[in-house]
Coordinates of C-alpha atoms in Angstrom, one line a residue:
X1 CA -12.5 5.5 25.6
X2 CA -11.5 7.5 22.6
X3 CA -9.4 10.9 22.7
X4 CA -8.7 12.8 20.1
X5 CA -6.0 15.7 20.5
X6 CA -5.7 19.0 19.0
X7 CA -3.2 18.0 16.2
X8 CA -5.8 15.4 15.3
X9 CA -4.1 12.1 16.6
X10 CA -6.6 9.3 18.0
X11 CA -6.1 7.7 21.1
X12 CA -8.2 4.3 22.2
X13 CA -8.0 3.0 25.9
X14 CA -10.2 0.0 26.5
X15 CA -12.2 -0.2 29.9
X16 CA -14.3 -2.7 31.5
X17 CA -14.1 -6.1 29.5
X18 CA -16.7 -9.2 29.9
X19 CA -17.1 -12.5 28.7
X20 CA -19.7 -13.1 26.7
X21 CA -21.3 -16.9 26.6
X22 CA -24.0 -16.4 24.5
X23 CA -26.9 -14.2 26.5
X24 CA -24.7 -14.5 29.2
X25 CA -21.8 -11.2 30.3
X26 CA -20.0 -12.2 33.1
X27 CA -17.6 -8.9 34.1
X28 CA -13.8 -10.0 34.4
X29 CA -12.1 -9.0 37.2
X30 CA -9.4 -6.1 36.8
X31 CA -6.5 -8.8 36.6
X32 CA -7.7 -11.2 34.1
X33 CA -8.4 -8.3 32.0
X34 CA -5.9 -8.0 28.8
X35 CA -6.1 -3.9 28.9
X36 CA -5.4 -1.9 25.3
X37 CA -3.8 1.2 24.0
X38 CA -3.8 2.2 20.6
X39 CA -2.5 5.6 19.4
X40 CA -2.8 6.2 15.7
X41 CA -1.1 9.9 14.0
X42 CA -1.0 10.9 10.2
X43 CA 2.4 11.0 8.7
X44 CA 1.9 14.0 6.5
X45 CA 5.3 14.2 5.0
X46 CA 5.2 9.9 3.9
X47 CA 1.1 10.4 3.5
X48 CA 0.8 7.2 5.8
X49 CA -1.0 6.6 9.3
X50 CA 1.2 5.4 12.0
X51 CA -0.4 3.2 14.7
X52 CA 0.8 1.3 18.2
X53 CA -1.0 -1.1 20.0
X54 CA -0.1 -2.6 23.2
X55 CA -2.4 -5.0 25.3
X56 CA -1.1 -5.3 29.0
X57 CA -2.6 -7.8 31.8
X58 CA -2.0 -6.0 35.8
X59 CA -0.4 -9.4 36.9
X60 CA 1.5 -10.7 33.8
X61 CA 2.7 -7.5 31.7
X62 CA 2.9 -6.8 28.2
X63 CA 0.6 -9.7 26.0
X64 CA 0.9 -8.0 22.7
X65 CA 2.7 -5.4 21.3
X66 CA 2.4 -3.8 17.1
X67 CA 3.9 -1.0 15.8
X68 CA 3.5 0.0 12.0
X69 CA 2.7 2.1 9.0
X70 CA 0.1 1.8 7.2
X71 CA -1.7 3.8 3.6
X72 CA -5.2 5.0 2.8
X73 CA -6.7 2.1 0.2
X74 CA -9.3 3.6 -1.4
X75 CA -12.0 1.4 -3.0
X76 CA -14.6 2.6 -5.5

């Protein structure tokens, strides 16, 4: 699911997850599910994006956890 707010920053939830085996999706249940966040925001004053992703599992807690900066690389 993505939001964007007003001032223009992107938020990314992640939802139902599956495992795929081939032609076969088998739906995970709720707890074997490694659920994501990202929220990303332009730095206008260091003209750099900011993101921070966490991935949390109901019955285990935090997985995975990155916070950084990144810059626009533009190729021609």
């Amino acid at each position: 699911v993505f939001h964007v707010s007003p001032e223009g920053n992107l938020s990314i939830l992640s939802k139902k997850q599956r495992l795929v085996l081939g032609p076969l999706e088998i739906p995970l249940p709720r707890i074997l599910q490694g659920l994501a966040t990202v929220h990303e925001n332009y730095l206008e004053d260091r003209d750099s994006f900011q993101i921070k992703v966490e991935v949390q599992n109901p019955l285990i807690g935090r997985i995975f956890a990155y916070e950084g900066e990144f810059t626009e690389d533009v190729q021609a």
